[in-house]
Amino acid sequence: MAKVFLKDVQKVYDNGFAAVKGASLDIADKEFMVIVGPSGCGKTTTLRMIAGLEEISGGTITIGSRVVNDVPPKDRDIAMVFQNYALYPHMTVFQNLAFSLKLRKYPKAEIKKRVSEVAEMLDISSQLDKKPKALSGGQRQRVALGRAIVRNPAAFLFDEPLSNLDAKLRVTTRAELKALHRRLNTTSIYVTHDQAEAMTLGDRICVMYNGEIQQVAAPMEVYDKPVNRFVAGFLGTPPMNFLKGKISSSDGKNVFILTDGDIVELKNDNGQLKSYMEKEMVLGVRPEHFTVEPFAGQSNNGIKSQVNVVEPLGDRKDVYMSSRSGQKFIANLDPHTAIDVDHQVTMYIDINKAHIFEPGETGKNITISKN
Amino acid sequence: MKDLKYRAYVKRTPYLFLAPYFCLVCIFFIYPLISAFLLSFQQTNGPKSKAFVGLSNYSFVLTDPDFHKAVKNTAIYAVFSIFLQLPISLGLAMLLNTAKDKTKGFFRLIIFSPNLVGQIFVGVIFSVLFVPRYGLFNRFMQSLIYWGLENRWLENPTLVLPAVIITALWMYVGFNMIYFLAGLQSVDKSLVEAARIDGANPWQVFWNVTLPAIKPVATFVVVMSTIGSFQLFELPFSLLKGEFGPSSSGLFIVSYLYQMAFRAGDLGTGAAVGWILTLMIMIISLTQIKMSGTLEEGK
Amino acid sequence: MNGIHIFLLCLAALFVLLYALQPKRPKIAFTYLRYIVLALIAAMVMAPFFWLLCSAFKDSSVLMKYTFLPPIMNWAKEINLSNFRELFKSQPSMEGNVYFWQYIINSLFLASITTIVQMFFSSMGGYALAKYDFKGKKIIMFFMLASMMIPGVVLLAPVYKLIVNIGLMDTYWALVLPGACSVFGMFLFRQAIVGIPKDLIEAGRIDGCSEFSIYMNLIMPLVRPMTGAFCLVTFLGSWNNFLGPQVYINAQSKLTLPVVLNQYVGVYANQYGVFLAGTLLAIIPPAILFFCLQKEFISGLSSGAVKG
Amino acid sequence: MEFPYGKAPFWILVMAIITGLAMMLSRTFTNAGRPDLVFVVFAPRHYEAYLKLIPEFERKHNVKVQLQQVHQRPLQTRLQSALLADTDVPDMVEIMNPFMGAFMKGPLDDVGFVDLTDRVKAEKLDEKMVESRFSIWSSRGRIFALPHDVHPVALAYRRDIVEHLGIDVNKIETWDDFVRIAHEKIVKDVDGDGIIDRYALDLSISGTSFFPIILLQRGGRYFDSQGNLTMDTDITIDTILWYIRQSRGKTRISFPAGEGQPFYKALSDGIILFNFVPDWRSKVFEIDAEDLKGKMALMPLPAWEKGGRRTSTWGGTGLAITEKSKNKELAWELAKFLYLNKKDFSDRFAMLNVIPPLKEAWDLPAFQVEDEYYSGQKIGQIYAELAPETPPDYVGAYYEMVDGKTREVLIDGGVYYEKYGDKGLREFVTEKLKQKAAYVRRVMNRNVFLREGEVEITDANSSKENAG
């Protein structure tokens, strides 16, 4: 019922700046879709176009079965949670929650019933008579949520709703949000620049960059099979390492020769490497795919490097290294690994999990099969 | 179809909100403005007599010694209101700034209170206070400095302007003080403390920290005072009982306009004065804004 | 040497004394000095009010005899309500007898209706300028700024002609309409509204507000200090407006206080006592308003100025 | 429920509603259509007087007259702009004399008021009334208003003090006598504190009101009967010099007492003994300086030469009918009804002390009454005797400007006199007056409507007309 379709949606501002360049996205009913990307990538603009707060320059947006391009926000049957909560400061919490119902001329008793239900659900029943000023950040956040829930809309739109909370609260609220979605089962579109939120919350993730949708898929798929270098680098902390070099073949085997001379043997060639022979490419390796010991059967893929910084984090150890030619990368090692600053070590790559990208910011990932 | 209208509706909204302004400004401002502009090239006398006289009204006004006098009086008044009234307001604001809230409120209330009285009332009240021998002001001066009991403030050409300035001082000091107080609140206290620690004396602190901080407010107040000074009319008008003082010593630009248009019945010349005055105000206030360099900040 | 001098010398001496007693902590002495200066200035500001208060109750024959009040033994003879009695005497007119309280009501009505109308239109304009982007906005803003510099008298004659032609002469429309949307007010409200986060308006749009109901339900309640300040300024301006009613109102029963009171100080009549009694009464409503609205007024006006 | 927009707008709204209702309730009267005549006056006392008379006129003619009172300055302003805007104007107005000039700036057929000359002549009013009074309301020989009054000026003095000082006012025949006696007996520091506290005359240093009185008495004037500017004649110069000497410097005999309460305070304190008092002002004295009852008396003005004119004039009101009026005949009837109403002259004299210009009225018993305030004098008789001598005062289009400019010379001369004394004063004043006259001529020459050969703007000295 409340599917949301975006078809070639564009946003071009009066000054000629194209914020969104033809985004197409299908969001299924009851799905939790997270749109993620760095600031300025057009994700908020996309959300605001769905909400009707921003005029659509091209394409169509469909909510349910209705094209809503020219439907006023109030008639789109959506609710939105804002980054700054946008609670009405002159109204009490109750009035804030009841406002939209009042405008829709619900009977008083019905309003009261709904508001108290929602307040109960969000554990803010005792705050109903207070003004937003008197609430803590977390409580305000709940009121903002409540204001969206109380209307029982076809879709929730979240615009970075957690960014104003402190780190600890953000994590707990994140979990609550997920539980809430499971309970309400309403289509949700959630915009964030925080990849952790995206990974944890989304049924599917939509990664945007430069006004374009890069990849839409389930979180783990995006993590494991990023379509391009941008998506790969965006998800994961510390981010994926990119090492420059070129593909070559030696002894009948495909190898990746790093600029500093180290050679990494590549595996499972489906034949797609052939066209990239002797071309400048980028090898993408996630930090956790480095080890100090060679992997079984992969003896010939070490990089001679120097340790610059070691950050023991308890559950793991982040090691900042540079190769001989000065390419920097981070390895994520077992916390008990004996490694220290200024050590010269050879780092081994789990080549099965490495990716090769075309050069450039959004260089295509050539190691995942196209289908 | 209703859906399609929404965009147009949103685009139209600001114009709808501004519609009352547009309507009123066209009817009661632009139309009269154009009439006044056309009028300034005409001489009129009753409905039947209307004659185009070209720039004669302007050339007459610009060479009229009375107009020169009015400009001189207005300029003197403006200078005094900026260099006497505003420093006093600022001084009072600084005296009050660090006071306790209640004390501050009390003095603020008192010093602002003259603004509650209309200019027309203030004028008549002060015309009685300035009465020689019996007037409160004359008696006060007499007992304070043994001078001024017999001063004919409103009859002596050299004293009329001071009388207007004193009356205006009483009226407006409190108003500007409130602006300065607000400006002083925005002065960063840590900056003052830092300057103190750096060894600045109070004067240096005022000059180097306080004054730059209240510059936007000061600019605002100076511009508003200047515009106000150039539009001065009702106060001297009622103070001098509808006249313009002996030897036109209480003649200001707007009173000159009023006299031309409504006493002498020469609406055309009056309109010309109006346009000259408008030009003067614009040039002066824009220069002030430019000079203070707050044009960009001032939105 | 007289009382005033001795008093001032005593104050100065006290300052010297305070300073001499604790030369290491001059702050006490200077705080004392500061309040003395403030108090003296406040006294000077209040003196005309006190004089007005005294004069309003003085019999016209003794108005000039004493600076303030007559000695207490003369009170019974010289202090009375004669000025007020004269003021409240009925005045014959073509519309029947007119009483002073009618002028008070007229003034109150005119001032309050002007305030309401101006507040409504100006805040609407200010909202549009603060929160919408639209074609011609810059031109409008510039035009408004320029129009503030054109003195009202320039337009007096053409506006008069207009008022007569559209048949508004001798009605309050003539006083309310031309200034119903004040440019100054639009700037003030714009200044106040600019600071309201855009999110609130959008939340309102999503919650189901029409554009007008956003203005009424969300914006206006949030600029209450400015509304208060603007109310006071407008009320004062309209209450004390002299030229307008003087020019546009003919009927005696429709006149307002400043015009009526001014009739007591013409060439043919110089009843200063009556005028002053009336002035005293005329100060009361704005004084009450100011007293109640002090906080809003200060914060509203100063927010306009600080932001420039 | 709280009002969402704050307390202030709430209470103001409440006030607007309450006062609006109160206004509706208090306006129980209804405006029964447009009245046949609208008549605007500026003097409150005229207003009260006419209010009593008009119902009789309404009954007689079965019409409706609306009387309005408007302050004098706005009346002029409003009338002027109404005439300019060609909009609705009252049918009849009462105007004060200096303001009349402003309406005379254009060609005769554009004055805005009905030319009454023929009607006045037909009723022989120019003979029945004091002839010089038509001067105020005439331009280029045509009469545009009916004079309400004569306003002859006498001197009112503190009889008690003057008698106490042993002064016989009957012996003061000329101004020279007056000045001499003032120096000899009046001007003194009575209590010896170094400040002179008794003066002979009330003269403002700026010459407001008083200078024209003296000038007119002397036969000087700002305009002649044809509207030519005559402000810079020798008479004006002589009068300015006299005025300066009596109001400035150490040998002055006058004190500027001001207006209103300060004036009456000076009068009752005995700071000034003599005042210029036209008939209307004698009533103002009675009301505003009540406690001087029986202590005042009137005498004719001292003459400028033996046997010369012993009165002048100050002020004047005229009734004009507007050109736009639709009921001009009815208006003329009302004008006659109010201004020639013998029955009412008595009432009005009792109320206003004003002598009507209609000569035959002066014999009425009301004008023979002894006035207690003026020590039992028959003041009606005193003024009536002075009335025929009242000098004409031609107003001309630029009356107010000429008056102002002449008084500027008076003030500049006064400052000169206080600085340098008598030496070179005449030359200074003459020079200044010529300058101001040249300025006024320049302004008059700008007036394209008067250029049409109707008025010749000549040098003052070429037209030395002396009207009686």
PDB file of N, CA and C in Angstrom, chain A residues 156-182:
ATOM      1  N   PHE A 156       7.165   7.101   7.175  1.00  0.00           N
ATOM      2  CA  PHE A 156       7.939   7.989   8.032  1.00  0.00           C
ATOM      3  C   PHE A 156       9.144   8.477   7.263  1.00  0.00           C
ATOM      4  N   LEU A 157       9.428   9.724   7.410  1.00  0.00           N
ATOM      5  CA  LEU A 157      10.654  10.253   6.856  1.00  0.00           C
ATOM      6  C   LEU A 157      11.514  10.743   8.008  1.00  0.00           C
ATOM      7  N   PHE A 158      12.761  10.257   8.049  1.00  0.00           N
ATOM      8  CA  PHE A 158      13.651  10.704   9.123  1.00  0.00           C
ATOM      9  C   PHE A 158      14.807  11.480   8.505  1.00  0.00           C
ATOM     10  N   ASP A 159      15.029  12.701   9.018  1.00  0.00           N
ATOM     11  CA  ASP A 159      16.153  13.476   8.512  1.00  0.00           C
ATOM     12  C   ASP A 159      17.214  13.565   9.597  1.00  0.00           C
ATOM     13  N   GLU A 160      18.158  12.645   9.579  1.00  0.00           N
ATOM     14  CA  GLU A 160      19.239  12.582  10.563  1.00  0.00           C
ATOM     15  C   GLU A 160      18.719  12.821  11.982  1.00  0.00           C
ATOM     16  N   PRO A 161      17.790  12.038  12.424  1.00  0.00           N
ATOM     17  CA  PRO A 161      17.117  12.337  13.692  1.00  0.00           C
ATOM     18  C   PRO A 161      18.015  12.144  14.902  1.00  0.00           C
ATOM     19  N   LEU A 162      19.124  11.428  14.749  1.00  0.00           N
ATOM     20  CA  LEU A 162      19.932  11.116  15.932  1.00  0.00           C
ATOM     21  C   LEU A 162      21.156  11.993  16.046  1.00  0.00           C
ATOM     22  N   SER A 163      21.369  12.870  15.065  1.00  0.00           N
ATOM     23  CA  SER A 163      22.662  13.555  15.022  1.00  0.00           C
ATOM     24  C   SER A 163      22.831  14.546  16.149  1.00  0.00           C
ATOM     25  N   ASN A 164      21.722  14.955  16.795  1.00  0.00           N
ATOM     26  CA  ASN A 164      21.886  15.905  17.882  1.00  0.00           C
ATOM     27  C   ASN A 164      22.000  15.243  19.254  1.00  0.00           C
ATOM     28  N   LEU A 165      22.063  13.921  19.265  1.00  0.00           N
ATOM     29  CA  LEU A 165      22.176  13.234  20.560  1.00  0.00           C
ATOM     30  C   LEU A 165      23.641  12.907  20.833  1.00  0.00           C
ATOM     31  N   ASP A 166      23.954  12.715  22.112  1.00  0.00           N
ATOM     32  CA  ASP A 166      25.341  12.340  22.388  1.00  0.00           C
ATOM     33  C   ASP A 166      25.550  10.856  22.022  1.00  0.00           C
ATOM     34  N   ALA A 167      26.810  10.472  21.913  1.00  0.00           N
ATOM     35  CA  ALA A 167      27.149   9.190  21.287  1.00  0.00           C
ATOM     36  C   ALA A 167      26.435   8.003  21.938  1.00  0.00           C
ATOM     37  N   LYS A 168      26.385   8.012  23.265  1.00  0.00           N
ATOM     38  CA  LYS A 168      25.811   6.871  23.968  1.00  0.00           C
ATOM     39  C   LYS A 168      24.326   6.740  23.692  1.00  0.00           C
ATOM     40  N   LEU A 169      23.659   7.889  23.812  1.00  0.00           N
ATOM     41  CA  LEU A 169      22.227   7.919  23.616  1.00  0.00           C
ATOM     42  C   LEU A 169      21.875   7.539  22.188  1.00  0.00           C
ATOM     43  N   ARG A 170      22.759   7.922  21.290  1.00  0.00           N
ATOM     44  CA  ARG A 170      22.512   7.630  19.881  1.00  0.00           C
ATOM     45  C   ARG A 170      22.418   6.119  19.666  1.00  0.00           C
ATOM     46  N   VAL A 171      23.300   5.408  20.345  1.00  0.00           N
ATOM     47  CA  VAL A 171      23.315   3.957  20.152  1.00  0.00           C
ATOM     48  C   VAL A 171      22.051   3.315  20.696  1.00  0.00           C
ATOM     49  N   THR A 172      21.644   3.741  21.900  1.00  0.00           N
ATOM     50  CA  THR A 172      20.442   3.122  22.477  1.00  0.00           C
ATOM     51  C   THR A 172      19.210   3.507  21.668  1.00  0.00           C
ATOM     52  N   THR A 173      19.129   4.795  21.276  1.00  0.00           N
ATOM     53  CA  THR A 173      17.963   5.236  20.514  1.00  0.00           C
ATOM     54  C   THR A 173      17.874   4.503  19.192  1.00  0.00           C
ATOM     55  N   ARG A 174      19.043   4.260  18.631  1.00  0.00           N
ATOM     56  CA  ARG A 174      19.098   3.540  17.371  1.00  0.00           C
ATOM     57  C   ARG A 174      18.408   2.186  17.504  1.00  0.00           C
ATOM     58  N   ALA A 175      18.730   1.537  18.583  1.00  0.00           N
ATOM     59  CA  ALA A 175      18.135   0.217  18.817  1.00  0.00           C
ATOM     60  C   ALA A 175      16.630   0.332  19.022  1.00  0.00           C
ATOM     61  N   GLU A 176      16.231   1.326  19.782  1.00  0.00           N
ATOM     62  CA  GLU A 176      14.797   1.522  20.032  1.00  0.00           C
ATOM     63  C   GLU A 176      14.055   1.800  18.742  1.00  0.00           C
ATOM     64  N   LEU A 177      14.706   2.604  17.911  1.00  0.00           N
ATOM     65  CA  LEU A 177      14.095   2.958  16.642  1.00  0.00           C
ATOM     66  C   LEU A 177      13.824   1.705  15.812  1.00  0.00           C
ATOM     67  N   LYS A 178      14.793   0.834  15.867  1.00  0.00           N
ATOM     68  CA  LYS A 178      14.659  -0.395  15.078  1.00  0.00           C
ATOM     69  C   LYS A 178      13.505  -1.242  15.617  1.00  0.00           C
ATOM     70  N   ALA A 179      13.451  -1.309  16.946  1.00  0.00           N
ATOM     71  CA  ALA A 179      12.370  -2.063  17.574  1.00  0.00           C
ATOM     72  C   ALA A 179      11.019  -1.449  17.227  1.00  0.00           C
ATOM     73  N   LEU A 180      11.003  -0.142  17.242  1.00  0.00           N
ATOM     74  CA  LEU A 180       9.775   0.579  16.947  1.00  0.00           C
ATOM     75  C   LEU A 180       9.281   0.278  15.530  1.00  0.00           C
ATOM     76  N   HIS A 181      10.236   0.256  14.627  1.00  0.00           N
ATOM     77  CA  HIS A 181       9.860  -0.011  13.246  1.00  0.00           C
ATOM     78  C   HIS A 181       9.278  -1.405  13.105  1.00  0.00           C
ATOM     79  N   ARG A 182       9.888  -2.312  13.821  1.00  0.00           N
ATOM     80  CA  ARG A 182       9.399  -3.688  13.745  1.00  0.00           C
ATOM     81  C   ARG A 182       7.977  -3.729  14.263  1.00  0.00           C
TER      82      ARG A 182
END
